[in-house]
Amino acid sequence: MPGIRVLLYFGLVAVLPALCHPHTPCTLTQRTAICNSLRLSSVPSNLPQQIEELFLNQNIILKLQNGCLSRYPYLQTLSCANCLLNAVDEQVFSSSPLIESLNFAGNELHNEHKQFAQSLGSLTRLRILDLSGNGFTEDMVSELLQNLTSLEFLDLSGNVLLRLDEYTFRDLHQLKELNLERNILFEIDGAFDHLKKLKRLNLAFNSLPCLVKFEMTQLVVLNASHNLIEWFITNQNLTETFALETLDLSDNRLLYFPFLPTYNCIKTLLLPNNHIGFYSHLSQNTSSNWTNSVEFYNLGGNASNVTAELWSDDLHGDISSVELLDLSVNQVRYFPQGFLQKMPHLYWLRMRSNCLESLNLTGEDLPVTVYELDVSNNRLTELHAHSRSVSELNNLTHLNLSLNNIQKLPSRLFTTFPSLSIVDLSYNTVGLCHPKELRNSDSSACALWTNHSSLKQLHIAGCNLINIPPLAFDGTPLTYLDLSNNPDLHIGQDCLSGLSGTLQHLGLSNTGLQEFNFSPFKQLKFLNISKNLITELPKSLMTLNLKLLDLRDNMLSTFKPEHASVLAKRVQIAYINGNYFNCCQLEWYRTFEESKILHVADLLEVTCVDLHQRRLKAGLFDSILCGGRSTDESIFWYILLFISVGVSMVGVSVIYFLTFRPRLLPRVIKKKCWKPTTY
Ligand SMILES: *[C@@H]1O[C@H](CO)[C@@H](O)[C@H](O)[C@H]1NC(C)=O
Ligand SMILES: *[C@@H]1O[C@H](CO)[C@@H](O)[C@H](O)[C@H]1NC(C)=O
Ligand SMILES: *[C@@H]1O[C@H](CO)[C@@H](O)[C@H](O)[C@H]1NC(C)=O
Ligand SMILES: *[C@@H]1O[C@H](CO)[C@@H](O)[C@H](O)[C@H]1NC(C)=O
Ligand SMILES: *[C@@H]1O[C@H](CO)[C@@H](O)[C@H](O)[C@H]1NC(C)=O
Ligand SMILES: *[C@@H]1O[C@H](CO)[C@@H](O)[C@H](O)[C@H]1NC(C)=O
Ligand SMILES: *[C@@H]1O[C@H](CO)[C@@H](O)[C@H](O)[C@H]1NC(C)=O
Ligand SMILES: *[C@@H]1O[C@H](CO)[C@@H](O)[C@H](O)[C@H]1NC(C)=O
Ligand SMILES: *[C@@H]1O[C@H](CO)[C@@H](O)[C@H](O)[C@H]1NC(C)=O
Ligand SMILES: *[C@@H]1O[C@H](CO)[C@@H](O)[C@H](O)[C@H]1NC(C)=O
Ligand SMILES: *[C@@H]1O[C@H](CO)[C@@H](O)[C@H](O)[C@H]1NC(C)=O
Ligand SMILES: *[C@@H]1O[C@H](CO)[C@@H](O)[C@H](O)[C@H]1NC(C)=O
């Protein structure tokens, strides 16, 4: 591969002299020169001397040669990313002492790293250095970073670092931000201990197996997502307050909730896609032989014993400032006693795809601040709440309960949350209560949705709904209602009447719908009536101004021309495939195709059924095969039959005539061919 690349460079370099410009092709603004993507092969030497910023990204500058920057003594920023750069000469920056920011991302500087290290040595003001994607190993990096005591921001992402130790960053006393994303790191041994000013550390997409004895009290953001981390253990002896605000451990292999510092400021705790569970039920069993300590070795063979009551749930350290806790896709079956109450500022609790079996939606069991609660795809069968009618969860706005197996809940549960705006209860077995026939029970098979003035979105797809009681949504200004995948649903005309003034989005896919009058729903913008038994387009649709209409998988045979032209003017996006369109009644197809307003997303795939019950692509169907207007179809066939019979009669009589009056034949031929031929 390198061989091929070298050839390519020479090919391109050879072309360059021909592209010489008398004036600089760069864009100059004040003291900045932008020369990106200009196929330059060297640093331009005709820019104003006083420039302070020079951008040379995406050129083909194989080498920065001594002297090439000497014209620009005021240079502070040099960016030469993706330049196929192989080498930087030792003295390149000797005449540019003011340089503060260097960007060499995406080059090949591993080739001549010693020279490059020498060149950086003279930059006493260097604050920002981007060396991402250069194929550097840890040894090269520790050489390059020698003496760079002023560095504050360092990007080493996308290199080939395997392990870091206390030498790697030994001189970077001022470092504030370090990006080590997308290396192959599997071990870190004391590398960050002396980086006392480090605030942001990115270790994402490496191969780290654990982070133990974490004691970087100054760090504000730690991103260790996408590693192989099984253990995250802080030195819990430290009584200092850790500055940590954001901890991202998503996409790892944690089995335990991370062992956080005893004192910290963590607001955002991201733990999705791990194997986290709680195990206190195991510790209660004194007769069992569980070990309580874990030992961690590094390559040096030094072991450190971290003793922890693994089975006790008191390990979590301080979670009192957490605002966002994301535990999606883990193995949580229950929360330990008092766990959630330890987070009095929790606003977002994301528990999608865990194994929760029980949940109490009360201010005692959940922090009263909770704003968004996602417990979709768990194993809840029953919801509990207070017998009191007032709940303390006054901030609860988004509630996702979909994909559980909820069968019982207090029927007035949802009406007790005064800020509730979006509820997803899809794929449970919960009906809709009849407002008039309601018993005040703590455990009912239906939920009440009337007089809920804050509720805007309700998702109750796949709930085995049979009917919607009249006035079910009275006093509830829903704009979004998803009733799809309730195949036995009977939707009476009046049961949605309370929503006619507000509803904008209505999902009625797979609800056994045959016909419905949509005309009262003047605000409707999105209508999904796919997978139903609709044989004829409801006339009431003509009165609406829809953005989206989904008619897929119904039994429509055609769109009447007058309907087609209204749809083409009033709907923006439609889906129509999967119907029984008659190939001989496709006038609408052209109307839709030519419409400037309507975009039928699946128009090219739309099939129709021809005279022989074959399914064909409607767009390719040739209407000649229908022989004109299909209403005259039978007459056409009669005429065809008549003509063919007639033609064969004539044929028979001609043969008869010619056979029995043979003398006529020569005369006929003679008459036809009376002209002399040329051969
Ligand atoms: C770093 O500084 C030391 C002592 O000042 C010097 O010997 C060494 O060559 C320097 N290293 C680099 C890469 O400049
Ligand atoms: C952590 O890094 C990954 C990969 O770059 C990124 O997608 C994620 O947003 C980061 N997390 C935080 C909290 O910034
Ligand atoms: C915590 O302190 C105890 C007792 O002082 C000590 O034995 C232990 O090694 C310390 N743990 C760590 C991780 O430093
Ligand atoms: C305790 O552990 C023993 C042996 O491992 C097991 O037989 C027993 O069922 C456990 N009891 C509980 C309550 O988990
Ligand atoms: C505990 O472990 C020891 C040694 O490994 C074994 O002899 C003993 O039977 C175990 N006890 C139980 C209750 O499993
Ligand atoms: C183990 O750690 C000690 C002190 O932390 C150190 O002096 C020693 O060299 C280490 N041993 C190995 C094999 O790395
Ligand atoms: C760690 O603790 C275990 C059990 O207490 C002990 O057997 C082991 O020797 C300890 N290892 C070190 C390195 O201290
Ligand atoms: C829910 O509350 C009931 C009492 O109302 C209690 O028995 C149960 O343990 C609670 N469940 C959870 C998960 O907190
Ligand atoms: C409700 O949640 C939001 C988060 O979106 C937060 O900003 C607000 O302070 C919370 N209100 C209360 C009373 O907790
Ligand atoms: C609720 O959660 C499910 C599954 O996690 C998701 O598909 C759905 O979009 C969520 N509903 C809302 C309204 O966000
Ligand atoms: C809804 O509110 C109206 C008017 O305030 C009231 O008449 C009706 O009984 C309420 N419905 C229910 C089910 O509480
Ligand atoms: C209509 O609803 C069905 C079932 O919920 C869904 O699969 C389909 O994507 C929806 N159509 C559109 C255009 O969103």
PDB file of C-alpha atoms in Angstrom, residues 550-643:
ATOM      1  CA  ASP A 550     -50.244   6.500   4.931  1.00  0.00           C
ATOM      2  CA  LEU A 551     -52.683   4.283   2.997  1.00  0.00           C
ATOM      3  CA  ARG A 552     -50.456   1.262   2.563  1.00  0.00           C
ATOM      4  CA  ASP A 553     -51.775  -2.278   2.731  1.00  0.00           C
ATOM      5  CA  ASN A 554     -55.477  -1.627   2.276  1.00  0.00           C
ATOM      6  CA  MET A 555     -57.940  -2.816  -0.335  1.00  0.00           C
ATOM      7  CA  LEU A 556     -58.177   0.246  -2.538  1.00  0.00           C
ATOM      8  CA  SER A 557     -58.741  -0.518  -6.200  1.00  0.00           C
ATOM      9  CA  THR A 558     -58.391   2.992  -7.539  1.00  0.00           C
ATOM     10  CA  PHE A 559     -58.530   6.692  -6.750  1.00  0.00           C
ATOM     11  CA  LYS A 560     -61.364   8.451  -8.506  1.00  0.00           C
ATOM     12  CA  PRO A 561     -59.938  11.147 -10.774  1.00  0.00           C
ATOM     13  CA  GLU A 562     -61.600  13.925  -8.790  1.00  0.00           C
ATOM     14  CA  HIS A 563     -60.167  12.515  -5.523  1.00  0.00           C
ATOM     15  CA  ALA A 564     -56.730  12.050  -7.035  1.00  0.00           C
ATOM     16  CA  SER A 565     -56.548  15.655  -8.098  1.00  0.00           C
ATOM     17  CA  VAL A 566     -57.611  16.881  -4.647  1.00  0.00           C
ATOM     18  CA  LEU A 567     -55.024  14.664  -2.924  1.00  0.00           C
ATOM     19  CA  ALA A 568     -52.351  15.834  -5.340  1.00  0.00           C
ATOM     20  CA  LYS A 569     -53.033  19.386  -4.252  1.00  0.00           C
ATOM     21  CA  ARG A 570     -53.557  18.954  -0.533  1.00  0.00           C
ATOM     22  CA  VAL A 571     -51.274  16.178   0.721  1.00  0.00           C
ATOM     23  CA  GLN A 572     -47.489  16.518   0.891  1.00  0.00           C
ATOM     24  CA  ILE A 573     -46.256  12.964   1.466  1.00  0.00           C
ATOM     25  CA  ALA A 574     -48.209   9.766   0.872  1.00  0.00           C
ATOM     26  CA  TYR A 575     -47.575   6.033   1.014  1.00  0.00           C
ATOM     27  CA  ILE A 576     -49.948   3.911  -1.071  1.00  0.00           C
ATOM     28  CA  ASN A 577     -48.348   0.575  -1.962  1.00  0.00           C
ATOM     29  CA  GLY A 578     -49.822  -2.771  -0.950  1.00  0.00           C
ATOM     30  CA  ASN A 579     -53.335  -2.160  -2.278  1.00  0.00           C
ATOM     31  CA  TYR A 580     -55.336  -3.944  -5.001  1.00  0.00           C
ATOM     32  CA  PHE A 581     -55.084  -1.244  -7.603  1.00  0.00           C
ATOM     33  CA  ASN A 582     -56.688  -2.114 -10.891  1.00  0.00           C
ATOM     34  CA  CYS A 583     -54.100  -1.821 -13.647  1.00  0.00           C
ATOM     35  CA  CYS A 584     -56.795  -0.634 -16.007  1.00  0.00           C
ATOM     36  CA  GLN A 585     -57.813   2.248 -13.740  1.00  0.00           C
ATOM     37  CA  LEU A 586     -54.525   4.012 -13.244  1.00  0.00           C
ATOM     38  CA  GLU A 587     -55.417   7.536 -14.357  1.00  0.00           C
ATOM     39  CA  TRP A 588     -54.538   8.702 -10.841  1.00  0.00           C
ATOM     40  CA  TYR A 589     -50.966   7.493 -11.267  1.00  0.00           C
ATOM     41  CA  ARG A 590     -50.149  10.256 -13.749  1.00  0.00           C
ATOM     42  CA  THR A 591     -51.875  12.836 -11.550  1.00  0.00           C
ATOM     43  CA  PHE A 592     -49.731  11.862  -8.581  1.00  0.00           C
ATOM     44  CA  GLU A 593     -46.596  11.585 -10.680  1.00  0.00           C
ATOM     45  CA  GLU A 594     -47.034  15.053 -12.107  1.00  0.00           C
ATOM     46  CA  SER A 595     -48.008  16.740  -8.865  1.00  0.00           C
ATOM     47  CA  LYS A 596     -45.594  19.381  -7.638  1.00  0.00           C
ATOM     48  CA  ILE A 597     -47.019  19.275  -4.112  1.00  0.00           C
ATOM     49  CA  LEU A 598     -47.630  15.618  -3.417  1.00  0.00           C
ATOM     50  CA  HIS A 599     -44.679  13.285  -3.108  1.00  0.00           C
ATOM     51  CA  VAL A 600     -45.767   9.650  -3.108  1.00  0.00           C
ATOM     52  CA  ALA A 601     -42.779   8.075  -1.384  1.00  0.00           C
ATOM     53  CA  ASP A 602     -43.367   4.593  -2.760  1.00  0.00           C
ATOM     54  CA  LEU A 603     -44.802   5.509  -6.165  1.00  0.00           C
ATOM     55  CA  LEU A 604     -42.156   3.562  -8.076  1.00  0.00           C
ATOM     56  CA  GLU A 605     -42.900   0.372  -6.148  1.00  0.00           C
ATOM     57  CA  VAL A 606     -46.681   0.588  -6.430  1.00  0.00           C
ATOM     58  CA  THR A 607     -48.176  -2.539  -7.926  1.00  0.00           C
ATOM     59  CA  CYS A 608     -51.488  -3.127  -9.629  1.00  0.00           C
ATOM     60  CA  VAL A 609     -53.481  -6.214 -10.552  1.00  0.00           C
ATOM     61  CA  ASP A 610     -54.112  -6.863 -14.231  1.00  0.00           C
ATOM     62  CA  LEU A 611     -56.884  -8.711 -16.077  1.00  0.00           C
ATOM     63  CA  HIS A 612     -55.216 -12.032 -15.351  1.00  0.00           C
ATOM     64  CA  GLN A 613     -54.844 -11.289 -11.611  1.00  0.00           C
ATOM     65  CA  ARG A 614     -51.126 -10.770 -11.998  1.00  0.00           C
ATOM     66  CA  ARG A 615     -49.356  -8.157  -9.856  1.00  0.00           C
ATOM     67  CA  LEU A 616     -47.388  -5.737 -11.985  1.00  0.00           C
ATOM     68  CA  LYS A 617     -45.489  -2.520 -11.413  1.00  0.00           C
ATOM     69  CA  ALA A 618     -48.070   0.184 -11.978  1.00  0.00           C
ATOM     70  CA  GLY A 619     -45.483   2.574 -13.386  1.00  0.00           C
ATOM     71  CA  LEU A 620     -44.479   0.116 -16.117  1.00  0.00           C
ATOM     72  CA  PHE A 621     -47.935  -1.112 -17.018  1.00  0.00           C
ATOM     73  CA  ASP A 622     -49.005  -0.395 -20.587  1.00  0.00           C
ATOM     74  CA  SER A 623     -52.647   0.629 -20.664  1.00  0.00           C
ATOM     75  CA  ILE A 624     -52.920  -0.685 -24.252  1.00  0.00           C
ATOM     76  CA  LEU A 625     -53.251  -4.120 -22.639  1.00  0.00           C
ATOM     77  CA  CYS A 626     -56.552  -2.966 -21.246  1.00  0.00           C
ATOM     78  CA  GLY A 627     -57.748  -1.903 -24.714  1.00  0.00           C
ATOM     79  CA  GLY A 628     -59.201   1.451 -23.887  1.00  0.00           C
ATOM     80  CA  ARG A 629     -61.566   2.266 -21.151  1.00  0.00           C
ATOM     81  CA  SER A 630     -62.093  -0.627 -18.902  1.00  0.00           C
ATOM     82  CA  THR A 631     -65.789   0.036 -18.499  1.00  0.00           C
ATOM     83  CA  ASP A 632     -66.114  -1.058 -22.172  1.00  0.00           C
ATOM     84  CA  GLU A 633     -64.058  -4.109 -21.412  1.00  0.00           C
ATOM     85  CA  SER A 634     -66.724  -6.736 -22.165  1.00  0.00           C
ATOM     86  CA  ILE A 635     -67.882  -4.970 -25.337  1.00  0.00           C
ATOM     87  CA  PHE A 636     -64.266  -4.865 -26.420  1.00  0.00           C
ATOM     88  CA  TRP A 637     -63.984  -8.608 -26.010  1.00  0.00           C
ATOM     89  CA  TYR A 638     -67.202  -9.178 -27.950  1.00  0.00           C
ATOM     90  CA  ILE A 639     -65.972  -6.976 -30.768  1.00  0.00           C
ATOM     91  CA  LEU A 640     -62.657  -8.793 -30.763  1.00  0.00           C
ATOM     92  CA  LEU A 641     -64.445 -12.141 -30.937  1.00  0.00           C
ATOM     93  CA  PHE A 642     -66.722 -10.894 -33.685  1.00  0.00           C
ATOM     94  CA  ILE A 643     -63.835  -9.553 -35.752  1.00  0.00           C
TER      95      ILE A 643
END
